[in-house]
Short mmCIF file of C-alpha atoms in Angstrom, two decimals:
data_model
loop_
_atom_site.label_atom_id
_atom_site.label_comp_id
_atom_site.label_asym_id
_atom_site.label_seq_id
_atom_site.Cartn_x
_atom_site.Cartn_y
_atom_site.Cartn_z
CA MET A 1 -17.66 19.19 38.08
CA SER A 2 -16.73 16.36 40.62
CA HIS A 3 -14.94 15.79 43.15
CA SER A 4 -11.62 15.40 43.59
CA ILE A 5 -8.36 14.20 46.25
CA GLN A 6 -4.80 14.82 46.30
CA ILE A 7 -2.14 12.20 47.06
CA THR A 8 1.34 13.99 47.34
CA CYS A 9 3.83 11.19 47.72
CA PRO A 10 5.56 11.35 51.34
CA SER A 11 9.52 10.84 49.67
CA CYS A 12 9.38 13.41 46.65
CA ALA A 13 6.81 15.04 47.72
CA LEU A 14 4.87 14.94 43.86
CA SER A 15 1.42 15.59 44.21
CA ARG A 16 -2.00 14.77 41.47
CA LEU A 17 -5.27 15.82 41.41
CA VAL A 18 -7.55 12.23 41.43
CA SER A 19 -11.18 12.26 41.09
CA LEU A 20 -12.86 10.76 44.05
CA GLU A 21 -15.39 8.83 42.73
CA LYS A 22 -12.68 6.59 40.53
CA MET A 23 -10.44 5.38 43.85
CA PRO A 24 -10.85 2.45 44.96
CA GLN A 25 -13.50 1.58 48.57
CA THR A 26 -10.09 0.08 50.16
CA ALA A 27 -6.44 1.39 51.56
CA VAL A 28 -4.36 0.50 48.35
CA THR A 29 -0.91 0.40 48.05
CA VAL A 30 0.43 3.02 45.37
CA THR A 31 3.99 3.69 43.73
CA CYS A 32 4.97 7.13 42.57
CA PRO A 33 5.70 7.57 39.56
CA LYS A 34 8.29 9.93 39.87
CA CYS A 35 10.39 7.89 42.40
CA ASN A 36 8.73 4.55 42.32
CA THR A 37 8.33 4.40 45.98
CA PRO A 38 5.27 2.65 47.69
CA PHE A 39 2.98 3.62 50.24
CA LEU A 40 -0.21 3.48 51.75
CA PHE A 41 -3.05 5.75 50.64
CA ASP A 42 -6.78 5.13 51.67
CA ALA A 43 -9.06 7.96 49.63
CA HIS A 44 -11.26 7.86 52.23
CA VAL A 45 -10.10 8.50 55.15
CA SER A 46 -8.28 12.20 53.64
CA ALA A 47 -10.46 14.93 53.32
CA PRO A 48 -11.52 15.48 49.21
CA LEU A 49 -10.72 19.59 48.25
CA PRO A 50 -13.47 21.69 46.69
CA ALA A 51 -14.57 20.53 43.67
CA ILE A 52 -12.55 21.46 40.58
CA GLU A 53 -13.41 21.74 36.34
CA THR A 54 -11.44 19.54 35.19
CA PRO A 55 -9.67 20.60 32.21
CA ARG A 56 -10.87 17.36 30.29
CA GLN A 57 -13.06 13.87 30.54
CA GLN A 58 -11.26 11.18 31.58
CA PRO A 59 -12.02 7.42 31.30
CA GLU A 60 -14.11 6.19 33.84
CA VAL A 61 -12.26 3.30 35.00
CA THR A 62 -8.98 4.18 36.53
CA PRO A 63 -7.78 6.90 39.17
CA CYS A 64 -5.27 8.23 36.85
CA LEU A 65 -3.67 11.20 36.85
CA LEU A 66 -5.14 14.47 35.60
CA ARG A 67 -3.54 16.30 33.19
CA GLU A 68 -1.35 18.92 34.02
CA SER A 69 -2.07 22.87 32.46
CA GLY A 70 -0.91 22.76 28.87
CA GLY A 71 0.85 18.83 29.79
CA GLU A 72 0.86 15.32 29.87
CA PRO A 73 0.19 13.43 33.57
CA PRO A 74 3.87 12.19 34.12
CA GLY A 75 2.79 8.55 34.49
CA GLU A 76 0.02 6.10 36.38
CA ILE A 77 -0.70 5.25 40.06
CA LYS A 78 -0.59 1.97 40.53
CA ALA A 79 -2.26 -0.58 43.12
CA ALA A 80 0.05 -2.32 44.05
CA LYS A 81 0.23 -6.12 44.28
CA GLY A 82 -1.45 -7.41 47.28
CA THR A 83 -4.27 -5.58 47.33
CA THR A 84 -8.36 -5.90 46.60
CA ASP A 85 -11.22 -3.88 45.61
CA SER A 86 -14.94 -4.35 46.61
CA THR A 87 -15.06 -7.63 44.92
CA GLY A 88 -12.28 -9.18 46.27
CA THR A 89 -10.30 -9.30 43.09
CA GLU A 90 -6.90 -7.49 42.39
CA PRO A 91 -7.75 -4.45 40.19
CA ASP A 92 -4.73 -3.35 38.17
CA LEU A 93 -5.57 -0.10 36.84
CA GLU A 94 -2.89 0.27 34.71
CA LEU A 95 -4.25 -2.48 32.51
CA GLU A 96 -7.77 -0.58 32.67
CA ARG A 97 -5.80 2.59 31.41
CA LEU A 98 -4.74 0.51 28.54
CA ALA A 99 -7.66 -1.52 27.40
CA THR A 100 -9.79 1.93 27.99
CA GLU A 101 -6.69 3.43 25.75
CA LEU A 102 -6.58 0.85 22.79
CA GLN A 103 -10.16 0.40 22.83
CA VAL A 104 -10.63 4.27 21.53
CA ILE A 105 -7.47 3.80 19.23
CA SER A 106 -9.49 0.62 17.77
CA SER A 107 -12.63 2.38 17.37
CA GLY A 108 -11.06 4.58 15.09
CA GLU A 109 -8.57 2.07 13.71
CA SER A 110 -7.55 3.39 10.17
CA LYS A 111 -5.61 0.83 7.96
CA THR A 112 -2.31 3.83 7.11
CA GLY A 113 -0.23 0.32 5.18
CA SER A 114 -1.57 1.77 1.83
CA LEU A 115 -1.40 5.68 2.35
CA VAL A 116 1.98 5.01 3.55
CA LEU A 117 2.97 2.98 0.24
CA LEU A 118 1.42 6.05 -1.65
CA ILE A 119 3.57 8.62 -0.47
CA ILE A 120 6.58 6.63 -0.84
CA THR A 121 5.75 5.76 -4.45
CA VAL A 122 5.01 9.27 -4.68
CA MET A 123 8.22 11.30 -3.33
CA PHE A 124 10.72 8.38 -5.21
CA PHE A 125 8.76 9.48 -8.66
CA PHE A 126 9.58 13.34 -7.48
CA SER A 127 12.98 12.91 -6.16
CA ALA A 128 14.26 10.45 -9.04
CA GLN A 129 12.50 13.78 -11.63
CA ILE A 130 10.42 10.78 -13.68
CA VAL A 131 7.66 13.27 -12.97
CA SER A 132 8.10 16.44 -13.90
CA THR A 133 6.12 19.24 -11.51
CA THR A 134 3.99 20.32 -14.23
CA TRP A 135 -0.12 19.86 -13.81
CA HIS A 136 -0.44 17.38 -16.69
CA GLU A 137 1.92 14.77 -15.45
CA VAL A 138 1.04 15.36 -11.89
CA LEU A 139 -2.38 14.42 -13.13
CA ILE A 140 -1.25 11.09 -15.06
CA LEU A 141 0.21 10.38 -11.70
CA VAL A 142 -2.38 10.70 -10.20
CA GLY A 143 -4.31 8.48 -12.54
CA VAL A 144 -1.86 5.85 -12.68
CA LEU A 145 -1.47 5.71 -8.87
CA PHE A 146 -5.78 5.66 -8.77
CA PHE A 147 -5.79 3.07 -11.43
CA HIS A 148 -3.28 0.59 -9.33
CA GLU A 149 -5.28 1.05 -5.93
CA LEU A 150 -8.56 -0.60 -8.25
CA GLY A 151 -7.16 -3.43 -9.09
CA HIS A 152 -6.29 -4.30 -5.09
CA MET A 153 -9.93 -2.41 -4.34
CA ALA A 154 -11.35 -5.49 -7.07
CA ALA A 155 -9.30 -8.61 -5.60
CA MET A 156 -10.60 -7.10 -1.74
CA LYS A 157 -14.07 -7.09 -3.00
CA ILE A 158 -13.79 -10.87 -4.40
CA PHE A 159 -12.51 -12.12 -0.91
CA LYS A 160 -15.18 -10.54 0.50
CA TYR A 161 -13.40 -7.67 2.13
CA THR A 162 -15.13 -5.66 5.09
CA ASP A 163 -14.44 -1.50 5.07
CA LEU A 164 -13.29 -1.22 2.04
CA LYS A 165 -12.33 2.34 2.01
CA MET A 166 -10.39 4.37 -0.93
CA PHE A 167 -8.65 7.36 0.85
CA PHE A 168 -8.30 10.70 -2.23
CA ILE A 169 -5.21 12.27 -1.76
CA PRO A 170 -5.25 15.51 -3.47
CA PHE A 171 -2.27 15.77 -5.85
CA PHE A 172 -1.29 12.23 -4.47
CA GLY A 173 -4.13 9.90 -5.31
CA ALA A 174 -5.62 7.13 -3.43
CA ALA A 175 -5.29 4.59 -1.08
CA VAL A 176 -7.37 1.70 -0.16
CA SER A 177 -8.05 -0.27 3.07
CA GLY A 178 -9.58 -3.18 4.14
CA LYS A 179 -10.68 -5.62 6.81
CA ASN A 180 -11.09 -9.85 6.43
CA SER A 181 -12.35 -11.84 8.85
CA ASN A 182 -10.26 -15.03 7.16
CA PRO A 183 -7.23 -13.24 6.28
CA THR A 184 -5.20 -16.23 4.31
CA ALA A 185 -1.64 -16.02 2.70
CA VAL A 186 -3.06 -17.07 -0.72
CA LYS A 187 -5.68 -14.29 -0.80
CA SER A 188 -3.31 -11.77 0.56
CA CYS A 189 -0.72 -12.07 -1.53
CA ILE A 190 -3.18 -11.73 -5.13
CA VAL A 191 -4.42 -8.81 -3.37
CA SER A 192 -1.08 -7.05 -3.96
CA LEU A 193 -0.23 -8.54 -7.45
CA MET A 194 -3.43 -6.90 -8.40
CA GLY A 195 -2.34 -4.16 -8.11
CA PRO A 196 0.53 -3.70 -10.47
CA LEU A 197 0.15 -6.74 -12.75
CA PRO A 198 -2.74 -4.77 -14.45
CA GLY A 199 -0.89 -1.23 -14.95
CA VAL A 200 2.07 -3.05 -16.62
CA ILE A 201 -0.48 -5.35 -18.45
CA LEU A 202 -1.97 -1.62 -19.22
CA SER A 203 1.21 0.02 -19.74
CA VAL A 204 2.28 -2.22 -22.99
CA VAL A 205 -1.42 -1.35 -24.78
CA LEU A 206 -0.50 1.93 -23.99
CA TYR A 207 2.78 1.90 -25.72
CA ILE A 208 1.27 0.06 -28.32
CA LEU A 209 -1.73 2.86 -28.87
CA PHE A 210 0.62 5.62 -28.28
CA PHE A 211 2.97 4.55 -31.83
CA LEU A 212 -0.01 4.09 -33.27
CA THR A 213 -1.57 7.68 -32.67
CA LYS A 214 1.64 9.34 -31.93
CA ASN A 215 -0.15 10.91 -28.51
CA TYR A 216 2.63 12.57 -26.53
CA TYR A 217 0.63 11.93 -23.15
CA LEU A 218 0.08 8.32 -23.90
CA PHE A 219 3.38 7.71 -24.32
CA LYS A 220 3.96 9.40 -20.83
CA THR A 221 1.33 8.09 -19.22
CA ALA A 222 2.72 4.61 -20.44
CA GLN A 223 6.07 5.23 -19.00
CA ILE A 224 4.91 6.74 -15.66
CA MET A 225 2.70 3.41 -15.70
CA MET A 226 5.36 0.97 -16.53
CA MET A 227 8.02 2.89 -14.22
CA LEU A 228 5.34 2.71 -11.39
CA ASN A 229 4.47 -1.00 -11.29
CA VAL A 230 7.68 -2.40 -12.11
CA PHE A 231 9.26 -0.26 -8.94
CA ASN A 232 6.04 -2.07 -6.74
CA LEU A 233 6.64 -5.01 -7.79
CA LEU A 234 10.18 -5.32 -6.54
CA PRO A 235 10.80 -7.49 -3.40
CA ILE A 236 11.54 -4.78 -1.32
CA MET A 237 9.36 -4.33 2.14
CA PRO A 238 7.56 -2.24 1.93
CA LEU A 239 6.47 -2.35 -1.76
CA ASP A 240 3.88 -4.93 -3.61
CA GLY A 241 6.36 -7.28 -4.80
CA GLY A 242 8.26 -7.26 -0.52
CA ARG A 243 3.77 -7.72 0.90
CA PHE A 244 3.72 -10.37 -1.44
CA VAL A 245 6.95 -12.32 -0.33
CA ASP A 246 6.87 -12.09 3.34
CA VAL A 247 2.96 -12.99 3.14
CA LEU A 248 4.12 -16.06 1.87
CA PHE A 249 6.45 -16.59 4.02
CA VAL A 250 4.09 -15.88 6.62
CA ASN A 251 5.25 -18.67 9.30
CA ARG A 252 9.03 -18.23 8.83
CA ARG A 253 10.11 -15.46 11.29
CA TYR A 254 13.65 -15.18 10.33
CA PHE A 255 13.17 -15.68 6.42
CA ARG A 256 11.46 -11.80 6.89
CA PHE A 257 13.60 -10.65 9.15
CA VAL A 258 16.50 -11.46 6.27
CA PHE A 259 14.11 -10.36 3.47
CA ALA A 260 13.82 -6.78 5.00
CA PHE A 261 16.95 -6.34 6.40
CA LEU A 262 17.80 -7.22 2.43
CA GLY A 263 15.33 -4.69 1.26
CA GLY A 264 16.37 -1.79 3.50
CA ALA A 265 19.58 -2.16 2.22
CA ALA A 266 19.00 -1.82 -0.85
CA PHE A 267 16.83 1.08 -0.37
CA LEU A 268 20.24 2.02 1.41
CA LEU A 269 22.70 1.22 -1.99
CA LEU A 270 20.46 3.00 -4.66
CA ALA A 271 20.13 5.89 -2.41
CA LYS A 272 23.90 5.82 -2.08
CA SER A 273 24.31 5.60 -5.94
CA ALA A 274 21.99 8.26 -7.18
CA GLY A 275 22.66 11.24 -4.34
CA ASP A 276 18.85 10.51 -3.49
CA PHE A 277 18.18 11.34 0.23
CA VAL A 278 14.87 10.16 0.37
CA LEU A 279 15.74 7.01 -0.72
CA GLY A 280 18.12 6.57 2.39
CA PHE A 281 15.37 7.50 4.79
CA PHE A 282 12.80 4.84 3.28
CA GLY A 283 16.06 2.28 4.18
CA VAL A 284 16.80 3.28 7.52
CA ILE A 285 13.03 3.01 8.25
CA THR A 286 12.94 -0.25 6.07
CA ILE A 287 15.58 -1.80 8.93
CA TYR A 288 14.36 -0.57 11.82
CA VAL A 289 10.56 -1.59 11.44
CA ALA A 290 12.64 -5.58 10.23
CA LEU A 291 13.86 -5.35 13.84
CA CYS A 292 10.70 -4.46 15.44
CA ASN A 293 8.71 -7.08 13.35
CA LEU A 294 11.38 -10.08 14.52
CA LYS A 295 10.94 -9.37 17.71
CA LEU A 296 6.69 -8.93 17.38
CA HIS A 297 7.18 -12.22 15.56
CA GLY A 298 9.22 -13.96 18.33
CA ILE A 299 6.42 -13.07 20.62
CA CYS A 300 3.23 -14.00 18.12
CA SER A 301 5.33 -17.84 17.56
CA GLU A 302 5.80 -17.38 22.41
CA LEU A 303 1.23 -16.89 22.72
CA LYS A 304 0.55 -19.20 19.76
CA ALA A 305 3.03 -21.57 21.91
CA GLU A 306 0.84 -21.00 25.10
CA GLY A 307 -2.58 -21.00 23.28
CA ILE A 308 -3.21 -17.56 23.24
CA THR A 309 -5.32 -15.93 20.07
CA ALA A 310 -7.27 -13.24 18.93
CA ASP A 311 -8.62 -12.51 15.49
CA SER A 312 -8.65 -8.31 16.56
CA VAL A 313 -7.22 -5.93 18.98
CA ALA A 314 -10.48 -5.30 20.17
CA GLU A 315 -10.76 -9.45 20.77
CA LEU A 316 -8.00 -9.27 22.83
CA ILE A 317 -9.08 -5.93 24.92
CA ALA A 318 -11.76 -7.98 25.86
CA ASN A 319 -10.28 -10.58 27.41
CA PRO A 320 -7.45 -9.18 30.01
CA ASN A 321 -5.79 -12.11 31.03
CA ALA A 322 -4.87 -12.34 27.36
CA LEU A 323 -4.18 -8.84 26.51
CA LYS A 324 -1.94 -8.37 30.04
CA ARG A 325 0.02 -11.23 29.33
CA VAL A 326 1.02 -10.08 25.22
CA VAL A 327 1.85 -6.62 27.54
CA ASP A 328 4.11 -8.57 29.20
CA LYS A 329 5.63 -10.39 26.68
CA MET A 330 6.33 -6.45 25.18
CA ARG A 331 7.55 -5.43 27.97
CA LEU A 332 10.88 -6.50 27.66
CA PRO A 333 12.09 -5.82 23.79
CA PHE A 334 10.02 -1.94 23.65
CA PRO A 335 10.69 -0.48 27.24
CA LYS A 336 10.07 2.73 25.50
CA LEU A 337 6.27 2.29 24.98
CA PHE A 338 5.67 2.26 28.50
CA CYS A 339 8.05 3.75 30.20
CA PRO A 340 8.51 6.88 31.31
CA ASN A 341 4.82 7.86 29.69
CA MET A 342 2.53 5.04 27.86
CA ASN A 343 3.05 5.01 24.07
CA TYR A 344 -0.73 4.25 23.52
CA LYS A 345 -0.45 4.21 19.69
CA GLY A 346 2.96 2.74 19.41
CA ILE A 347 1.24 -0.65 21.44
CA PHE A 348 -1.73 -0.40 19.70
CA ASP A 349 0.36 -0.84 16.49
CA LYS A 350 2.43 -3.21 18.02
CA LEU A 351 -0.20 -5.54 19.33
CA THR A 352 -1.93 -5.30 15.38
CA VAL A 353 1.71 -6.52 14.26
CA VAL A 354 0.84 -9.26 16.19
CA ILE A 355 -2.22 -10.27 15.53
CA ASP A 356 -2.65 -9.99 12.14
CA THR A 357 0.89 -12.60 12.16
CA MET A 358 -1.14 -15.23 14.63
CA LYS A 359 -4.58 -14.81 12.31
CA PHE A 360 -2.82 -15.39 9.08
CA LYS A 361 -2.72 -18.54 7.39
CA PRO A 362 0.00 -19.93 5.85
CA ALA A 363 0.14 -21.45 2.08
CA ARG A 364 0.23 -24.22 1.58
CA VAL A 365 2.76 -26.12 -0.04
CA LEU A 366 1.08 -26.77 -3.88
CA PRO A 367 -0.40 -22.86 -3.07
CA LYS A 368 2.93 -21.22 -2.43
CA THR A 369 4.60 -23.32 -5.41
CA PHE A 370 2.37 -21.92 -7.46
CA LEU A 371 2.75 -18.40 -6.43
CA LEU A 372 6.18 -18.19 -6.34
CA GLY A 373 6.30 -19.37 -9.93
CA THR A 374 3.33 -16.90 -11.04
CA TYR A 375 5.06 -14.26 -9.05
CA ILE A 376 8.97 -14.76 -10.38
CA THR A 377 6.73 -15.47 -13.98
CA CYS A 378 6.04 -11.52 -13.54
CA ILE A 379 8.28 -9.88 -12.41
CA LEU A 380 10.72 -10.69 -14.40
CA ALA A 381 8.82 -9.95 -17.17
CA SER A 382 7.85 -6.62 -16.07
CA ILE A 383 11.76 -5.88 -15.80
CA ALA A 384 12.28 -7.11 -19.00
CA GLY A 385 9.70 -4.90 -20.41
CA LEU A 386 10.80 -1.61 -18.26
CA PHE A 387 14.55 -2.58 -19.91
CA LEU A 388 13.16 -2.78 -23.00
CA PHE A 389 11.37 0.42 -22.71
CA LEU A 390 14.89 2.26 -20.96
CA GLY A 391 16.88 0.32 -23.78
CA LEU A 392 14.35 2.26 -26.73
CA ASN A 393 14.43 5.27 -25.57
CA TYR A 394 12.40 7.16 -27.28
CA LYS A 395 12.75 10.92 -28.15
CA GLU A 396 11.82 13.37 -30.73
CA VAL A 397 13.71 16.24 -31.63
CA SER A 398 13.11 19.11 -34.08
CA ARG A 399 16.23 20.35 -36.04
CA THR A 400 16.31 23.33 -38.94
CA VAL A 401 17.88 23.86 -42.05
CA GLU A 402 18.45 25.78 -45.53
CA VAL A 403 16.91 24.57 -48.38
CA ASP A 404 17.14 26.91 -51.52
CA GLY A 405 17.02 30.09 -49.93
CA LYS A 406 14.12 28.48 -47.46
CA LYS A 407 14.21 27.72 -43.78
CA CYS A 408 12.57 24.08 -43.35
CA THR A 409 12.39 22.21 -39.87
CA TYR A 410 12.08 18.69 -39.14
CA ALA A 411 10.90 16.58 -36.59
CA GLU A 412 13.57 13.69 -36.02
CA HIS A 413 12.36 10.30 -34.16
CA HIS A 414 15.56 8.15 -32.43
CA GLY A 415 15.66 5.21 -31.10
CA PHE A 416 17.34 2.61 -29.36
CA GLY A 417 19.98 5.50 -29.64
CA LYS A 418 19.67 6.20 -33.69
CA LYS A 419 17.96 8.17 -35.86
CA ARG A 420 14.07 6.00 -37.20
CA SER A 421 12.53 8.51 -39.38
CA GLU A 422 12.52 12.45 -39.98
CA CYS A 423 10.18 14.73 -41.27
CA PRO A 424 8.70 17.98 -42.51
CA ILE A 425 6.68 20.02 -40.01
CA ASN A 426 4.43 23.10 -40.36
CA SER A 427 4.58 25.78 -38.91
CA GLN A 428 1.55 24.31 -36.45
CA LEU A 429 4.17 21.72 -35.97
CA TYR A 430 2.42 19.08 -38.26
CA TYR A 431 3.73 16.70 -39.92
CA ASP A 432 4.06 17.62 -44.16
CA GLY A 433 6.30 17.06 -47.10
CA LYS A 434 8.19 13.85 -47.03
CA GLY A 435 9.38 12.28 -44.97
CA THR A 436 11.95 8.84 -44.51
CA ALA A 437 12.86 5.95 -42.51
CA TYR A 438 15.50 4.35 -42.03
CA ALA A 439 16.81 0.71 -40.61
CA ASP A 440 19.18 -0.53 -38.15
CA ASP A 441 22.16 0.09 -40.45
CA GLY A 442 21.38 3.22 -41.40
CA SER A 443 19.61 2.52 -44.82
CA VAL A 444 16.27 3.80 -46.17
CA SER A 445 13.72 1.53 -45.15
CA ASP A 446 10.72 3.34 -45.59
CA ILE A 447 9.79 7.17 -48.31
CA TYR A 448 6.13 8.00 -47.30
CA TYR A 449 4.56 11.39 -47.68
CA TYR A 450 2.17 14.27 -45.19
CA LYS A 451 -0.21 17.20 -45.77
CA ASP A 452 -1.47 19.04 -43.31
CA GLY A 453 -0.64 16.48 -40.54
CA TYR A 454 -2.77 13.68 -42.97
CA ARG A 455 -0.84 10.62 -44.95
CA THR A 456 -1.04 10.97 -48.60
CA GLY A 457 0.42 9.77 -51.65
CA GLU A 458 2.16 6.45 -52.13
CA TRP A 459 3.87 5.38 -49.12
CA LEU A 460 6.80 2.60 -50.57
CA GLY A 461 8.30 0.83 -48.33
CA LEU A 462 12.25 -0.67 -49.63
CA GLU A 463 14.36 -3.64 -49.00
CA LYS A 464 18.65 -2.76 -47.99
CA SER A 465 19.33 -2.91 -51.72
CA GLY A 466 16.81 -0.10 -52.69
CA ASN A 467 14.59 -2.09 -54.59
CA VAL A 468 10.21 -1.59 -53.61
CA VAL A 469 9.15 -3.94 -52.16
CA GLU A 470 5.92 -2.22 -50.75
CA LYS A 471 3.44 0.44 -51.72
CA ARG A 472 0.64 2.06 -49.99
CA LYS A 473 -1.95 4.81 -51.68
CA TYR A 474 -3.29 7.15 -48.97
CA ASP A 475 -6.01 9.55 -49.45
CA ARG A 476 -6.42 12.03 -46.64
CA GLY A 477 -4.91 9.75 -44.21
CA ARG A 478 -7.41 6.44 -44.91
CA LEU A 479 -5.30 3.53 -46.00
CA VAL A 480 -6.76 2.88 -50.39
CA THR A 481 -4.84 -0.21 -51.28
CA VAL A 482 -1.55 -2.03 -50.66
CA ALA A 483 0.71 -3.46 -52.89
CA THR A 484 2.86 -6.26 -53.13
CA LEU A 485 6.05 -7.67 -54.41
CA GLU A 486 5.38 -11.36 -54.50
CA ASN A 487 7.60 -13.78 -56.39
CA GLY A 488 8.85 -10.51 -58.75
CA ALA A 489 5.10 -10.17 -59.36
CA TRP A 490 2.51 -7.02 -57.59
CA LYS A 491 -0.02 -8.21 -56.30
CA THR A 492 -2.35 -5.56 -54.64
CA THR A 493 -4.86 -5.57 -51.84
CA SER A 494 -7.62 -3.14 -51.08
CA ALA A 495 -7.41 -1.68 -46.85
CA GLU A 496 -11.19 -4.13 -46.83
CA ASP A 497 -9.67 -7.01 -47.82
CA ARG A 498 -6.38 -6.66 -44.81
CA PRO A 499 -6.24 -8.76 -42.02
CA VAL A 500 -8.61 -7.39 -38.87
CA LEU A 501 -5.61 -6.45 -36.38
CA LYS A 502 -4.24 -4.96 -39.53
CA ARG A 503 -7.42 -3.04 -40.01
CA TRP A 504 -8.03 -2.12 -36.97
CA SER A 505 -4.72 -0.79 -36.44
CA GLU A 506 -5.67 1.43 -39.79
CA GLU A 507 -8.61 2.43 -38.28
CA ILE A 508 -7.19 4.16 -35.32
CA GLU A 509 -4.17 6.09 -36.69
CA ARG A 510 -6.82 7.56 -39.07
CA MET A 511 -9.37 8.94 -36.32
CA SER A 512 -5.11 9.81 -34.68
CA GLN A 513 -4.72 12.25 -37.81
CA PRO A 514 -3.64 14.81 -37.91
CA PHE A 515 -0.34 14.71 -36.36
CA LYS A 516 2.07 16.82 -34.83
CA SER A 517 5.46 16.45 -33.99
CA ASN A 518 5.95 16.00 -29.95
CA HIS A 519 9.60 17.10 -29.76
CA GLU A 520 8.61 20.74 -27.86
CA HIS A 521 7.02 17.94 -24.66
CA PHE A 522 10.57 16.46 -25.03
CA TYR A 523 12.95 19.37 -24.91
CA GLY A 524 10.55 22.36 -24.08
CA LYS A 525 9.99 25.11 -26.83
#
């Protein structure tokens, strides 16, 4: 319960209730938020109304208008220049209210950049039909995203980021945020790369393991991991690659704008070619953010020239003169943040961009050259790997033929647009019988045998002419000997005497047996 007083505009009769305790001790000139008419008001001459219960607790710093039932106050009653409070200083009630609201937002601040990027990535993968809605593929995507964010988090820990948080979003994955009291372009660039690069490397390892184990889920994980991380390496804002380039040239205002604008245009072109609304939406948002940041980077340059600096929004709030200077510079390029009502969250977000840009230490020429060269090498190698995977276009299909009056089902393996091998399968989908592998020209390169999914018997390696040049003997999945034709003579080697890497790969293949066909995963039952 508190005493309140009613202020009424003599021009348009707009009235509002204000707590008496929050009014200045002397007469002030106030401005009506509706018609902008200034008039003199002395709270201690006017009679207060009976006490009322306020709908919500108001900040104890400014005589702000109370909320009407179900609505927000239309504006602020501002103390005009030329009036002073009891201390003899001119009160800026609007600035005090702004500082209070920004302090509240700052106390609950959370970095949403990683979360936004996470949502963009997930929506892109579903809209592009890279991931289906089956539970196991959704689970794979969640795991891949989690591994991606762990890479960012590990780099943040190395660089001593504080307030590290990982947000877990059901059915989406995770996002990481953190703060650095001494941010530099080098640190930020490395943090950006540590998300996608480990994923690209691991995806290559998983591809190799798939061809050794014939496990479909390794194939799908490698596929999703490769595409997600190469996608994030692209130099397009707000992807990791885009952030890398943007931070590397943090002191190049117009370059950052053109770079971000081209990234948005790339999204729009992809959206048009793919007929994808989601990509188009992100393209529009990216261009809008680029335009806003161009203005904010200009403000940052002006503040630096005037010697105004701050390491955080909280530090800026603690300096009223600096806060007023920054806010005044934001009014012209962003008028909708201040009129008709103040958008405190929007102002806070813009101030965050200004502060983050101001405190960043640009990279010197040598580190910048090294980082840029590393990024170009990584992105080119990653894109080459992605195109190799896309060109491979690996798939498995089945066909049923009739042999001697009996139906026999074969599993075929296709890659680079050609059939690479085929082998009979039994009713449980295990490889069972004589299989054949084919070279690029269609000639037979290998003849092999399976029994209930286990390698068995003698496997033959052939030249294009059809001559046998290698013989491998298996006993229920285990390699026993390898014989190769050298200078017209056969040389036999036991499995234990083979090179280390070949022994390891053979052991992985042995442990992965019995092998099943994956054709149902590719085309359904």
